[in-house]
Amino acid sequence: MVLVNIGNHFDLKASVFQAPRRGIYSFSFHVVKVYNRQTIQVNLMQNDYPVISAFAGDQDVTREAASNGVLLMVERDDRVSLKLERGTLMGGWKYSTFSGFLVFPV
Amino acid sequence: MVLVNIGNHFDLKASVFQAPRRGIYSFSFHVVKVYNRQTIQVNLMQNDYPVISAFAGDQDVTREAASNGVLLMVERDDRVSLKLERGTLMGGWKYSTFSGFLVFPV
Amino acid sequence: MVLVNIGNHFDLKASVFQAPRRGIYSFSFHVVKVYNRQTIQVNLMQNDYPVISAFAGDQDVTREAASNGVLLMVERDDRVSLKLERGTLMGGWKYSTFSGFLVFPV
């Protein structure tokens, strides 16, 4: 479910944000792992490159989040997305969030 | 303790933020559970509706945070607050944070 | 590695952000503890005072983050930084992030 998509720069089908203009953007994510014994690693990708990672690996909790956030210099038409680098999300992306906004143009 | 309350739109007694104008707001929270064996679920409420949730359920750690963040389209006079949906905070809200700001008006 | 340092107000050697002007700033951090049995406490410092804290104390996970975020009223030339108040980061600051930006001047 997409709560906010001003400018319509988030491609729902591909789950990829494409930057409408050059600037500094703030991105943050919280990916919730529902009970399973796998460790997950989530990467924030700028185009095809991983920028930051987050981990959730606890075996004895019901729900645990892999969270991180970053400011990025983004060129026009750069694509920013989340990639599940390791593990699986058996419960899907429920409760998970991914947010980004332009802090200021450059 | 409120660190920043520009515009005085955060009602200290009720712990509710009331939006001074329509726009996109960024909200984030980190609710810290001090050692206890209960799982907590924290909901971010827009008026009376839960928008996102976060969980902390580990039994063997001293302090653990239930964190999440979101961008929201908020109407003028909408109320945004945190609700402890499940569990109790035995140590109170110490170390917990709740922040929001207007990203841009709409 | 510094991804964004517009205005060059982040001192790389000291890892301290010095505010170029008075205003409300948003800061967030995610400090990743690689497997060790120590609890860590990370403080966000404004000048020499701790403002908020975050904890990671799980003993049986590979990587765990101590995360928090806050809006702060910052005076010109105030210094904002992270301090490892308790524990050690055996793996260094790998995967950890620290971000801040001016929300609006006051």
PDB file of C-alpha atoms in Angstrom:
ATOM      1  CA  MET A   1       0.000   0.000   0.000  1.00  0.00           C
ATOM      2  CA  VAL A   2       1.399   3.360  -0.974  1.00  0.00           C
ATOM      3  CA  LEU A   3       0.459   6.104   1.466  1.00  0.00           C
ATOM      4  CA  VAL A   4       2.047   9.036  -0.302  1.00  0.00           C
ATOM      5  CA  ASN A   5       3.259   9.306  -3.874  1.00  0.00           C
ATOM      6  CA  ILE A   6       3.328  12.990  -4.697  1.00  0.00           C
ATOM      7  CA  GLY A   7       4.563  13.517  -8.215  1.00  0.00           C
ATOM      8  CA  ASN A   8       3.960   9.862  -8.971  1.00  0.00           C
ATOM      9  CA  HIS A   9       7.662   9.071  -9.122  1.00  0.00           C
ATOM     10  CA  PHE A  10       7.330   5.754  -7.369  1.00  0.00           C
ATOM     11  CA  ASP A  11       6.676   2.919  -9.807  1.00  0.00           C
ATOM     12  CA  LEU A  12       4.234   0.647  -8.008  1.00  0.00           C
ATOM     13  CA  LYS A  13       4.768  -2.366 -10.177  1.00  0.00           C
ATOM     14  CA  ALA A  14       8.528  -2.362  -9.884  1.00  0.00           C
ATOM     15  CA  SER A  15       8.646  -0.787  -6.400  1.00  0.00           C
ATOM     16  CA  VAL A  16      11.301   1.585  -7.657  1.00  0.00           C
ATOM     17  CA  PHE A  17      11.559   5.288  -7.011  1.00  0.00           C
ATOM     18  CA  GLN A  18      12.834   7.301  -9.956  1.00  0.00           C
ATOM     19  CA  ALA A  19      14.132  10.760  -9.140  1.00  0.00           C
ATOM     20  CA  PRO A  20      12.383  13.606 -10.957  1.00  0.00           C
ATOM     21  CA  ARG A  21      15.317  15.937 -10.378  1.00  0.00           C
ATOM     22  CA  ARG A  22      18.852  16.151  -9.081  1.00  0.00           C
ATOM     23  CA  GLY A  23      19.171  16.743  -5.373  1.00  0.00           C
ATOM     24  CA  ILE A  24      19.679  15.497  -1.877  1.00  0.00           C
ATOM     25  CA  TYR A  25      17.066  12.965  -0.881  1.00  0.00           C
ATOM     26  CA  SER A  26      16.361  11.367   2.448  1.00  0.00           C
ATOM     27  CA  PHE A  27      15.471   7.674   2.359  1.00  0.00           C
ATOM     28  CA  SER A  28      14.586   5.361   5.204  1.00  0.00           C
ATOM     29  CA  PHE A  29      13.217   1.878   5.485  1.00  0.00           C
ATOM     30  CA  HIS A  30      12.012  -0.568   8.082  1.00  0.00           C
ATOM     31  CA  VAL A  31      11.611  -4.086   6.779  1.00  0.00           C
ATOM     32  CA  VAL A  32       9.781  -6.400   9.158  1.00  0.00           C
ATOM     33  CA  LYS A  33      10.669 -10.042   9.299  1.00  0.00           C
ATOM     34  CA  VAL A  34       7.879 -12.221  10.622  1.00  0.00           C
ATOM     35  CA  TYR A  35       8.934 -15.218  12.649  1.00  0.00           C
ATOM     36  CA  ASN A  36      11.384 -17.405  10.853  1.00  0.00           C
ATOM     37  CA  ARG A  37      14.885 -18.604  11.544  1.00  0.00           C
ATOM     38  CA  GLN A  38      16.596 -16.947   8.636  1.00  0.00           C
ATOM     39  CA  THR A  39      18.741 -13.873   8.810  1.00  0.00           C
ATOM     40  CA  ILE A  40      17.720 -11.202   6.362  1.00  0.00           C
ATOM     41  CA  GLN A  41      19.853  -8.497   4.809  1.00  0.00           C
ATOM     42  CA  VAL A  42      18.169  -5.597   3.083  1.00  0.00           C
ATOM     43  CA  ASN A  43      20.116  -3.303   0.770  1.00  0.00           C
ATOM     44  CA  LEU A  44      19.111   0.155  -0.345  1.00  0.00           C
ATOM     45  CA  MET A  45      20.073   0.261  -4.012  1.00  0.00           C
ATOM     46  CA  GLN A  46      20.912   3.371  -6.020  1.00  0.00           C
ATOM     47  CA  ASN A  47      20.634   2.179  -9.582  1.00  0.00           C
ATOM     48  CA  ASP A  48      22.449  -1.141  -9.377  1.00  0.00           C
ATOM     49  CA  TYR A  49      24.713  -0.331  -6.470  1.00  0.00           C
ATOM     50  CA  PRO A  50      24.075  -1.105  -2.793  1.00  0.00           C
ATOM     51  CA  VAL A  51      24.470   2.020  -0.666  1.00  0.00           C
ATOM     52  CA  ILE A  52      23.532   0.905   2.828  1.00  0.00           C
ATOM     53  CA  SER A  53      22.443  -2.347   4.434  1.00  0.00           C
ATOM     54  CA  ALA A  54      20.372  -3.449   7.385  1.00  0.00           C
ATOM     55  CA  PHE A  55      20.040  -6.771   9.129  1.00  0.00           C
ATOM     56  CA  ALA A  56      17.588  -8.738  11.202  1.00  0.00           C
ATOM     57  CA  GLY A  57      18.696 -12.072  12.485  1.00  0.00           C
ATOM     58  CA  ASP A  58      17.132 -12.895  15.771  1.00  0.00           C
ATOM     59  CA  GLN A  59      15.742 -16.401  15.943  1.00  0.00           C
ATOM     60  CA  ASP A  60      13.459 -16.165  18.920  1.00  0.00           C
ATOM     61  CA  VAL A  61      11.288 -13.140  18.247  1.00  0.00           C
ATOM     62  CA  THR A  62       8.038 -12.898  16.393  1.00  0.00           C
ATOM     63  CA  ARG A  63       8.686  -9.728  14.446  1.00  0.00           C
ATOM     64  CA  GLU A  64      11.926  -7.887  14.006  1.00  0.00           C
ATOM     65  CA  ALA A  65      12.844  -4.976  11.778  1.00  0.00           C
ATOM     66  CA  ALA A  66      15.882  -4.366   9.632  1.00  0.00           C
ATOM     67  CA  SER A  67      16.075  -0.567   9.583  1.00  0.00           C
ATOM     68  CA  ASN A  68      18.348   2.078   8.202  1.00  0.00           C
ATOM     69  CA  GLY A  69      18.280   5.510   6.650  1.00  0.00           C
ATOM     70  CA  VAL A  70      20.508   7.760   4.612  1.00  0.00           C
ATOM     71  CA  LEU A  71      20.878  11.036   2.776  1.00  0.00           C
ATOM     72  CA  LEU A  72      21.804  10.540  -0.850  1.00  0.00           C
ATOM     73  CA  MET A  73      22.950  12.700  -3.683  1.00  0.00           C
ATOM     74  CA  VAL A  74      20.697  11.543  -6.493  1.00  0.00           C
ATOM     75  CA  GLU A  75      20.941  12.401 -10.163  1.00  0.00           C
ATOM     76  CA  ARG A  76      17.873  12.932 -12.271  1.00  0.00           C
ATOM     77  CA  ASP A  77      16.378   9.570 -13.320  1.00  0.00           C
ATOM     78  CA  ASP A  78      18.398   7.602 -10.798  1.00  0.00           C
ATOM     79  CA  ARG A  79      16.446   4.647  -9.470  1.00  0.00           C
ATOM     80  CA  VAL A  80      16.294   3.906  -5.755  1.00  0.00           C
ATOM     81  CA  SER A  81      14.833   0.687  -4.403  1.00  0.00           C
ATOM     82  CA  LEU A  82      15.085  -1.987  -1.739  1.00  0.00           C
ATOM     83  CA  LYS A  83      16.607  -5.369  -2.400  1.00  0.00           C
ATOM     84  CA  LEU A  84      16.358  -8.380  -0.166  1.00  0.00           C
ATOM     85  CA  GLU A  85      19.974  -9.463  -0.424  1.00  0.00           C
ATOM     86  CA  ARG A  86      19.768 -12.431   1.895  1.00  0.00           C
ATOM     87  CA  GLY A  87      16.932 -14.486   3.347  1.00  0.00           C
ATOM     88  CA  THR A  88      13.258 -14.487   2.525  1.00  0.00           C
ATOM     89  CA  LEU A  89      10.236 -12.624   3.801  1.00  0.00           C
ATOM     90  CA  MET A  90       7.803 -15.430   4.382  1.00  0.00           C
ATOM     91  CA  GLY A  91       5.074 -13.076   5.506  1.00  0.00           C
ATOM     92  CA  GLY A  92       5.629 -10.702   2.615  1.00  0.00           C
ATOM     93  CA  TRP A  93       6.276  -6.992   3.114  1.00  0.00           C
ATOM     94  CA  LYS A  94       3.514  -6.495   5.670  1.00  0.00           C
ATOM     95  CA  TYR A  95       4.333  -3.769   8.218  1.00  0.00           C
ATOM     96  CA  SER A  96       7.422  -2.827   6.217  1.00  0.00           C
ATOM     97  CA  THR A  97       7.902   0.788   5.146  1.00  0.00           C
ATOM     98  CA  PHE A  98      10.055   2.602   2.614  1.00  0.00           C
ATOM     99  CA  SER A  99      10.019   6.388   2.502  1.00  0.00           C
ATOM    100  CA  GLY A 100      11.897   9.028   0.585  1.00  0.00           C
ATOM    101  CA  PHE A 101      11.658  12.729  -0.051  1.00  0.00           C
ATOM    102  CA  LEU A 102      13.639  15.547  -1.602  1.00  0.00           C
ATOM    103  CA  VAL A 103      15.449  17.534   1.097  1.00  0.00           C
ATOM    104  CA  PHE A 104      16.683  20.153  -1.350  1.00  0.00           C
ATOM    105  CA  PRO A 105      17.590  20.361  -5.019  1.00  0.00           C
ATOM    106  CA  VAL A 106      21.235  20.789  -6.009  1.00  0.00           C
TER     107      VAL A 106
ATOM    108  CA  MET B   1      10.517  15.982  27.553  1.00  0.00           C
ATOM    109  CA  VAL B   2       9.796  17.880  24.369  1.00  0.00           C
ATOM    110  CA  LEU B   3      12.945  19.025  22.599  1.00  0.00           C
ATOM    111  CA  VAL B   4      11.376  20.928  19.735  1.00  0.00           C
ATOM    112  CA  ASN B   5       7.821  22.163  19.388  1.00  0.00           C
ATOM    113  CA  ILE B   6       7.912  24.950  16.832  1.00  0.00           C
ATOM    114  CA  GLY B   7       4.452  26.336  16.257  1.00  0.00           C
ATOM    115  CA  ASN B   8       3.259  24.640  19.441  1.00  0.00           C
ATOM    116  CA  HIS B   9       1.208  22.084  17.543  1.00  0.00           C
ATOM    117  CA  PHE B  10       2.115  19.227  19.835  1.00  0.00           C
ATOM    118  CA  ASP B  11      -0.294  18.939  22.757  1.00  0.00           C
ATOM    119  CA  LEU B  12       1.879  17.961  25.698  1.00  0.00           C
ATOM    120  CA  LYS B  13      -0.901  16.738  27.907  1.00  0.00           C
ATOM    121  CA  ALA B  14      -2.446  14.446  25.322  1.00  0.00           C
ATOM    122  CA  SER B  15       0.826  13.710  23.463  1.00  0.00           C
ATOM    123  CA  VAL B  16      -0.968  14.373  20.228  1.00  0.00           C
ATOM    124  CA  PHE B  17       0.301  16.353  17.266  1.00  0.00           C
ATOM    125  CA  GLN B  18      -2.354  18.397  15.502  1.00  0.00           C
ATOM    126  CA  ALA B  19      -1.494  19.520  11.995  1.00  0.00           C
ATOM    127  CA  PRO B  20      -1.551  23.293  11.465  1.00  0.00           C
ATOM    128  CA  ARG B  21      -1.933  22.868   7.716  1.00  0.00           C
ATOM    129  CA  ARG B  22      -2.448  20.370   4.957  1.00  0.00           C
ATOM    130  CA  GLY B  23       0.681  18.741   3.636  1.00  0.00           C
ATOM    131  CA  ILE B  24       3.138  15.903   3.554  1.00  0.00           C
ATOM    132  CA  TYR B  25       4.641  15.240   6.943  1.00  0.00           C
ATOM    133  CA  SER B  26       7.446  12.934   7.967  1.00  0.00           C
ATOM    134  CA  PHE B  27       6.945  11.053  11.224  1.00  0.00           C
ATOM    135  CA  SER B  28       9.252   8.636  12.973  1.00  0.00           C
ATOM    136  CA  PHE B  29       9.344   6.991  16.339  1.00  0.00           C
ATOM    137  CA  HIS B  30      11.565   4.779  18.427  1.00  0.00           C
ATOM    138  CA  VAL B  31       9.850   3.351  21.464  1.00  0.00           C
ATOM    139  CA  VAL B  32      12.215   1.706  23.918  1.00  0.00           C
ATOM    140  CA  LYS B  33      11.083  -1.283  25.921  1.00  0.00           C
ATOM    141  CA  VAL B  34      13.035  -1.764  29.119  1.00  0.00           C
ATOM    142  CA  TYR B  35      13.581  -5.341  30.182  1.00  0.00           C
ATOM    143  CA  ASN B  36      10.383  -7.261  30.424  1.00  0.00           C
ATOM    144  CA  ARG B  37       9.047 -10.382  28.843  1.00  0.00           C
ATOM    145  CA  GLN B  38       6.150  -8.869  26.999  1.00  0.00           C
ATOM    146  CA  THR B  39       5.985  -8.150  23.333  1.00  0.00           C
ATOM    147  CA  ILE B  40       4.975  -4.600  22.532  1.00  0.00           C
ATOM    148  CA  GLN B  41       3.266  -3.277  19.444  1.00  0.00           C
ATOM    149  CA  VAL B  42       3.259   0.447  18.809  1.00  0.00           C
ATOM    150  CA  ASN B  43       0.898   1.986  16.283  1.00  0.00           C
ATOM    151  CA  LEU B  44       1.199   5.388  14.676  1.00  0.00           C
ATOM    152  CA  MET B  45      -2.340   6.726  14.618  1.00  0.00           C
ATOM    153  CA  GLN B  46      -3.749   9.279  12.186  1.00  0.00           C
ATOM    154  CA  ASN B  47      -6.919  10.419  13.877  1.00  0.00           C
ATOM    155  CA  ASP B  48      -8.345   7.088  15.024  1.00  0.00           C
ATOM    156  CA  TYR B  49      -6.760   4.896  12.369  1.00  0.00           C
ATOM    157  CA  PRO B  50      -3.522   2.934  12.679  1.00  0.00           C
ATOM    158  CA  VAL B  51      -1.184   3.713   9.784  1.00  0.00           C
ATOM    159  CA  ILE B  52       1.986   1.792  10.581  1.00  0.00           C
ATOM    160  CA  SER B  53       3.118  -0.521  13.363  1.00  0.00           C
ATOM    161  CA  ALA B  54       6.362  -1.503  15.021  1.00  0.00           C
ATOM    162  CA  PHE B  55       7.239  -4.364  17.299  1.00  0.00           C
ATOM    163  CA  ALA B  56       9.732  -5.291  20.001  1.00  0.00           C
ATOM    164  CA  GLY B  57       9.512  -8.743  21.399  1.00  0.00           C
ATOM    165  CA  ASP B  58      12.869 -10.016  22.441  1.00  0.00           C
ATOM    166  CA  GLN B  59      12.869 -11.594  25.862  1.00  0.00           C
ATOM    167  CA  ASP B  60      16.526 -11.640  26.702  1.00  0.00           C
ATOM    168  CA  VAL B  61      17.700  -8.093  26.082  1.00  0.00           C
ATOM    169  CA  THR B  62      17.710  -5.150  28.430  1.00  0.00           C
ATOM    170  CA  ARG B  63      16.478  -2.482  26.060  1.00  0.00           C
ATOM    171  CA  GLU B  64      14.979  -2.901  22.650  1.00  0.00           C
ATOM    172  CA  ALA B  65      13.314  -0.408  20.365  1.00  0.00           C
ATOM    173  CA  ALA B  66      10.169  -0.676  18.273  1.00  0.00           C
ATOM    174  CA  SER B  67      10.908   1.737  15.424  1.00  0.00           C
ATOM    175  CA  ASN B  68       9.275   2.864  12.255  1.00  0.00           C
ATOM    176  CA  GLY B  69       8.770   5.927  10.111  1.00  0.00           C
ATOM    177  CA  VAL B  70       6.502   7.140   7.378  1.00  0.00           C
ATOM    178  CA  LEU B  71       5.518   9.978   5.107  1.00  0.00           C
ATOM    179  CA  LEU B  72       1.876  10.937   5.498  1.00  0.00           C
ATOM    180  CA  MET B  73      -0.586  13.101   3.687  1.00  0.00           C
ATOM    181  CA  VAL B  74      -2.154  15.016   6.551  1.00  0.00           C
ATOM    182  CA  GLU B  75      -5.217  17.238   6.431  1.00  0.00           C
ATOM    183  CA  ARG B  76      -5.420  20.396   8.497  1.00  0.00           C
ATOM    184  CA  ASP B  77      -6.374  19.551  12.098  1.00  0.00           C
ATOM    185  CA  ASP B  78      -5.648  15.850  11.698  1.00  0.00           C
ATOM    186  CA  ARG B  79      -4.280  14.353  14.893  1.00  0.00           C
ATOM    187  CA  VAL B  80      -1.198  12.131  14.849  1.00  0.00           C
ATOM    188  CA  SER B  81      -0.088  10.176  17.898  1.00  0.00           C
ATOM    189  CA  LEU B  82       1.445   6.956  19.152  1.00  0.00           C
ATOM    190  CA  LYS B  83      -0.612   4.195  20.689  1.00  0.00           C
ATOM    191  CA  LEU B  84       0.709   1.257  22.634  1.00  0.00           C
ATOM    192  CA  GLU B  85      -1.466  -1.387  21.032  1.00  0.00           C
ATOM    193  CA  ARG B  86      -0.077  -4.374  22.850  1.00  0.00           C
ATOM    194  CA  GLY B  87       2.042  -4.836  25.989  1.00  0.00           C
ATOM    195  CA  THR B  88       3.080  -2.338  28.617  1.00  0.00           C
ATOM    196  CA  LEU B  89       6.023  -0.009  29.049  1.00  0.00           C
ATOM    197  CA  MET B  90       7.050  -0.750  32.588  1.00  0.00           C
ATOM    198  CA  GLY B  91       9.819   1.790  32.531  1.00  0.00           C
ATOM    199  CA  GLY B  92       7.637   4.457  30.981  1.00  0.00           C
ATOM    200  CA  TRP B  93       8.609   6.268  27.809  1.00  0.00           C
ATOM    201  CA  LYS B  94      12.203   6.905  28.830  1.00  0.00           C
ATOM    202  CA  TYR B  95      14.597   6.992  25.863  1.00  0.00           C
ATOM    203  CA  SER B  96      11.654   6.853  23.469  1.00  0.00           C
ATOM    204  CA  THR B  97      11.341   9.468  20.752  1.00  0.00           C
ATOM    205  CA  PHE B  98       8.584  10.682  18.456  1.00  0.00           C
ATOM    206  CA  SER B  99       9.363  13.252  15.784  1.00  0.00           C
ATOM    207  CA  GLY B 100       7.434  14.861  12.972  1.00  0.00           C
ATOM    208  CA  PHE B 101       7.848  17.740  10.601  1.00  0.00           C
ATOM    209  CA  LEU B 102       6.258  19.226   7.522  1.00  0.00           C
ATOM    210  CA  VAL B 103       8.144  18.179   4.397  1.00  0.00           C
ATOM    211  CA  PHE B 104       6.084  20.401   2.135  1.00  0.00           C
ATOM    212  CA  PRO B 105       2.580  21.853   2.040  1.00  0.00           C
ATOM    213  CA  VAL B 106       0.103  20.561  -0.541  1.00  0.00           C
TER     214      VAL B 106
ATOM    215  CA  MET C   1      32.615   6.879   3.956  1.00  0.00           C
ATOM    216  CA  VAL C   2      30.665  10.100   3.668  1.00  0.00           C
ATOM    217  CA  LEU C   3      27.919   9.922   1.074  1.00  0.00           C
ATOM    218  CA  VAL C   4      26.668  13.484   1.279  1.00  0.00           C
ATOM    219  CA  ASN C   5      28.334  16.513   2.829  1.00  0.00           C
ATOM    220  CA  ILE C   6      26.766  19.549   1.221  1.00  0.00           C
ATOM    221  CA  GLY C   7      28.238  22.702   2.665  1.00  0.00           C
ATOM    222  CA  ASN C   8      31.106  20.703   4.106  1.00  0.00           C
ATOM    223  CA  HIS C   9      29.905  21.124   7.660  1.00  0.00           C
ATOM    224  CA  PHE C  10      30.761  17.599   8.700  1.00  0.00           C
ATOM    225  CA  ASP C  11      34.322  17.349   9.982  1.00  0.00           C
ATOM    226  CA  LEU C  12      35.555  14.006   8.690  1.00  0.00           C
ATOM    227  CA  LYS C  13      38.486  13.717  11.026  1.00  0.00           C
ATOM    228  CA  ALA C  14      36.497  14.346  14.185  1.00  0.00           C
ATOM    229  CA  SER C  15      33.197  12.915  12.857  1.00  0.00           C
ATOM    230  CA  VAL C  16      31.450  15.990  14.176  1.00  0.00           C
ATOM    231  CA  PHE C  17      28.773  18.021  12.450  1.00  0.00           C
ATOM    232  CA  GLN C  18      29.007  21.759  13.077  1.00  0.00           C
ATOM    233  CA  ALA C  19      25.891  23.730  12.338  1.00  0.00           C
ATOM    234  CA  PRO C  20      26.308  26.505   9.769  1.00  0.00           C
ATOM    235  CA  ARG C  21      23.211  28.302  11.002  1.00  0.00           C
ATOM    236  CA  ARG C  22      20.537  28.305  13.670  1.00  0.00           C
ATOM    237  CA  GLY C  23      17.554  26.097  12.979  1.00  0.00           C
ATOM    238  CA  ILE C  24      15.672  22.885  13.385  1.00  0.00           C
ATOM    239  CA  TYR C  25      17.695  19.918  12.226  1.00  0.00           C
ATOM    240  CA  SER C  26      16.702  16.295  11.814  1.00  0.00           C
ATOM    241  CA  PHE C  27      19.278  13.739  12.911  1.00  0.00           C
ATOM    242  CA  SER C  28      19.117   9.986  12.767  1.00  0.00           C
ATOM    243  CA  PHE C  29      21.564   7.189  13.282  1.00  0.00           C
ATOM    244  CA  HIS C  30      21.786   3.434  12.987  1.00  0.00           C
ATOM    245  CA  VAL C  31      24.866   1.969  14.618  1.00  0.00           C
ATOM    246  CA  VAL C  32      25.460  -1.664  13.760  1.00  0.00           C
ATOM    247  CA  LYS C  33      27.011  -3.974  16.294  1.00  0.00           C
ATOM    248  CA  VAL C  34      28.700  -6.980  14.753  1.00  0.00           C
ATOM    249  CA  TYR C  35      28.524 -10.165  16.764  1.00  0.00           C
ATOM    250  CA  ASN C  36      29.813  -9.736  20.265  1.00  0.00           C
ATOM    251  CA  ARG C  37      28.363 -10.234  23.684  1.00  0.00           C
ATOM    252  CA  GLN C  38      28.548  -6.673  24.864  1.00  0.00           C
ATOM    253  CA  THR C  39      25.667  -4.292  25.140  1.00  0.00           C
ATOM    254  CA  ILE C  40      26.278  -1.008  23.397  1.00  0.00           C
ATOM    255  CA  GLN C  41      24.773   2.371  24.172  1.00  0.00           C
ATOM    256  CA  VAL C  42      25.091   5.128  21.614  1.00  0.00           C
ATOM    257  CA  ASN C  43      24.402   8.744  22.561  1.00  0.00           C
ATOM    258  CA  LEU C  44      23.667  11.590  20.206  1.00  0.00           C
ATOM    259  CA  MET C  45      25.601  14.524  21.627  1.00  0.00           C
ATOM    260  CA  GLN C  46      24.784  18.196  21.162  1.00  0.00           C
ATOM    261  CA  ASN C  47      27.992  19.911  22.178  1.00  0.00           C
ATOM    262  CA  ASP C  48      28.892  17.976  25.317  1.00  0.00           C
ATOM    263  CA  TYR C  49      25.394  16.925  26.316  1.00  0.00           C
ATOM    264  CA  PRO C  50      23.660  13.637  25.487  1.00  0.00           C
ATOM    265  CA  VAL C  51      20.269  14.262  23.908  1.00  0.00           C
ATOM    266  CA  ILE C  52      19.001  10.805  23.013  1.00  0.00           C
ATOM    267  CA  SER C  53      20.300   7.263  23.392  1.00  0.00           C
ATOM    268  CA  ALA C  54      19.933   3.955  21.619  1.00  0.00           C
ATOM    269  CA  PHE C  55      20.805   0.439  22.680  1.00  0.00           C
ATOM    270  CA  ALA C  56      21.706  -2.912  21.175  1.00  0.00           C
ATOM    271  CA  GLY C  57      22.211  -5.762  23.540  1.00  0.00           C
ATOM    272  CA  ASP C  58      21.216  -9.015  22.016  1.00  0.00           C
ATOM    273  CA  GLN C  59      23.765 -11.757  22.518  1.00  0.00           C
ATOM    274  CA  ASP C  60      22.724 -14.269  19.931  1.00  0.00           C
ATOM    275  CA  VAL C  61      22.470 -12.282  16.715  1.00  0.00           C
ATOM    276  CA  THR C  62      25.131 -11.537  14.171  1.00  0.00           C
ATOM    277  CA  ARG C  63      24.307  -7.909  13.508  1.00  0.00           C
ATOM    278  CA  GLU C  64      22.034  -5.634  15.437  1.00  0.00           C
ATOM    279  CA  ALA C  65      21.436  -1.927  15.188  1.00  0.00           C
ATOM    280  CA  ALA C  66      21.094   0.717  17.874  1.00  0.00           C
ATOM    281  CA  SER C  67      18.862   3.292  16.169  1.00  0.00           C
ATOM    282  CA  ASN C  68      17.196   6.538  17.045  1.00  0.00           C
ATOM    283  CA  GLY C  69      16.314   9.896  15.576  1.00  0.00           C
ATOM    284  CA  VAL C  70      15.338  13.341  16.715  1.00  0.00           C
ATOM    285  CA  LEU C  71      14.528  16.884  15.760  1.00  0.00           C
ATOM    286  CA  LEU C  72      16.796  19.382  17.446  1.00  0.00           C
ATOM    287  CA  MET C  73      16.941  23.112  17.874  1.00  0.00           C
ATOM    288  CA  VAL C  74      20.536  23.832  17.026  1.00  0.00           C
ATOM    289  CA  GLU C  75      22.396  27.092  17.487  1.00  0.00           C
ATOM    290  CA  ARG C  76      24.974  28.259  14.986  1.00  0.00           C
ATOM    291  CA  ASP C  77      28.293  26.460  15.566  1.00  0.00           C
ATOM    292  CA  ASP C  78      26.773  23.817  17.817  1.00  0.00           C
ATOM    293  CA  ARG C  79      28.499  20.489  17.383  1.00  0.00           C
ATOM    294  CA  VAL C  80      26.492  17.291  16.935  1.00  0.00           C
ATOM    295  CA  SER C  81      28.093  13.870  17.034  1.00  0.00           C
ATOM    296  CA  LEU C  82      27.713  10.255  18.086  1.00  0.00           C
ATOM    297  CA  LYS C  83      29.372   8.872  21.181  1.00  0.00           C
ATOM    298  CA  LEU C  84      29.729   5.218  22.037  1.00  0.00           C
ATOM    299  CA  GLU C  85      28.810   5.529  25.704  1.00  0.00           C
ATOM    300  CA  ARG C  86      29.015   1.868  26.568  1.00  0.00           C
ATOM    301  CA  GLY C  87      30.560  -1.192  24.909  1.00  0.00           C
ATOM    302  CA  THR C  88      32.856  -1.427  21.923  1.00  0.00           C
ATOM    303  CA  LEU C  89      32.358  -1.808  18.195  1.00  0.00           C
ATOM    304  CA  MET C  90      34.706  -4.636  17.410  1.00  0.00           C
ATOM    305  CA  GLY C  91      33.911  -4.490  13.730  1.00  0.00           C
ATOM    306  CA  GLY C  92      34.250  -0.727  13.564  1.00  0.00           C
ATOM    307  CA  TRP C  93      31.492   1.481  12.193  1.00  0.00           C
ATOM    308  CA  LYS C  94      30.814  -0.666   9.121  1.00  0.00           C
ATOM    309  CA  TYR C  95      27.172  -0.499   8.011  1.00  0.00           C
ATOM    310  CA  SER C  96      26.506   2.265  10.526  1.00  0.00           C
ATOM    311  CA  THR C  97      24.939   5.512   9.347  1.00  0.00           C
ATOM    312  CA  PHE C  98      24.589   9.013  10.752  1.00  0.00           C
ATOM    313  CA  SER C  99      22.521  11.568   8.869  1.00  0.00           C
ATOM    314  CA  GLY C 100      21.419  15.105   9.523  1.00  0.00           C
ATOM    315  CA  PHE C 101      19.840  17.935   7.600  1.00  0.00           C
ATOM    316  CA  LEU C 102      18.323  21.350   8.169  1.00  0.00           C
ATOM    317  CA  VAL C 103      14.526  21.126   8.233  1.00  0.00           C
ATOM    318  CA  PHE C 104      14.099  24.883   8.421  1.00  0.00           C
ATOM    319  CA  PRO C 105      16.014  27.872   9.757  1.00  0.00           C
ATOM    320  CA  VAL C 106      14.706  29.690  12.825  1.00  0.00           C
TER     321      VAL C 106
END
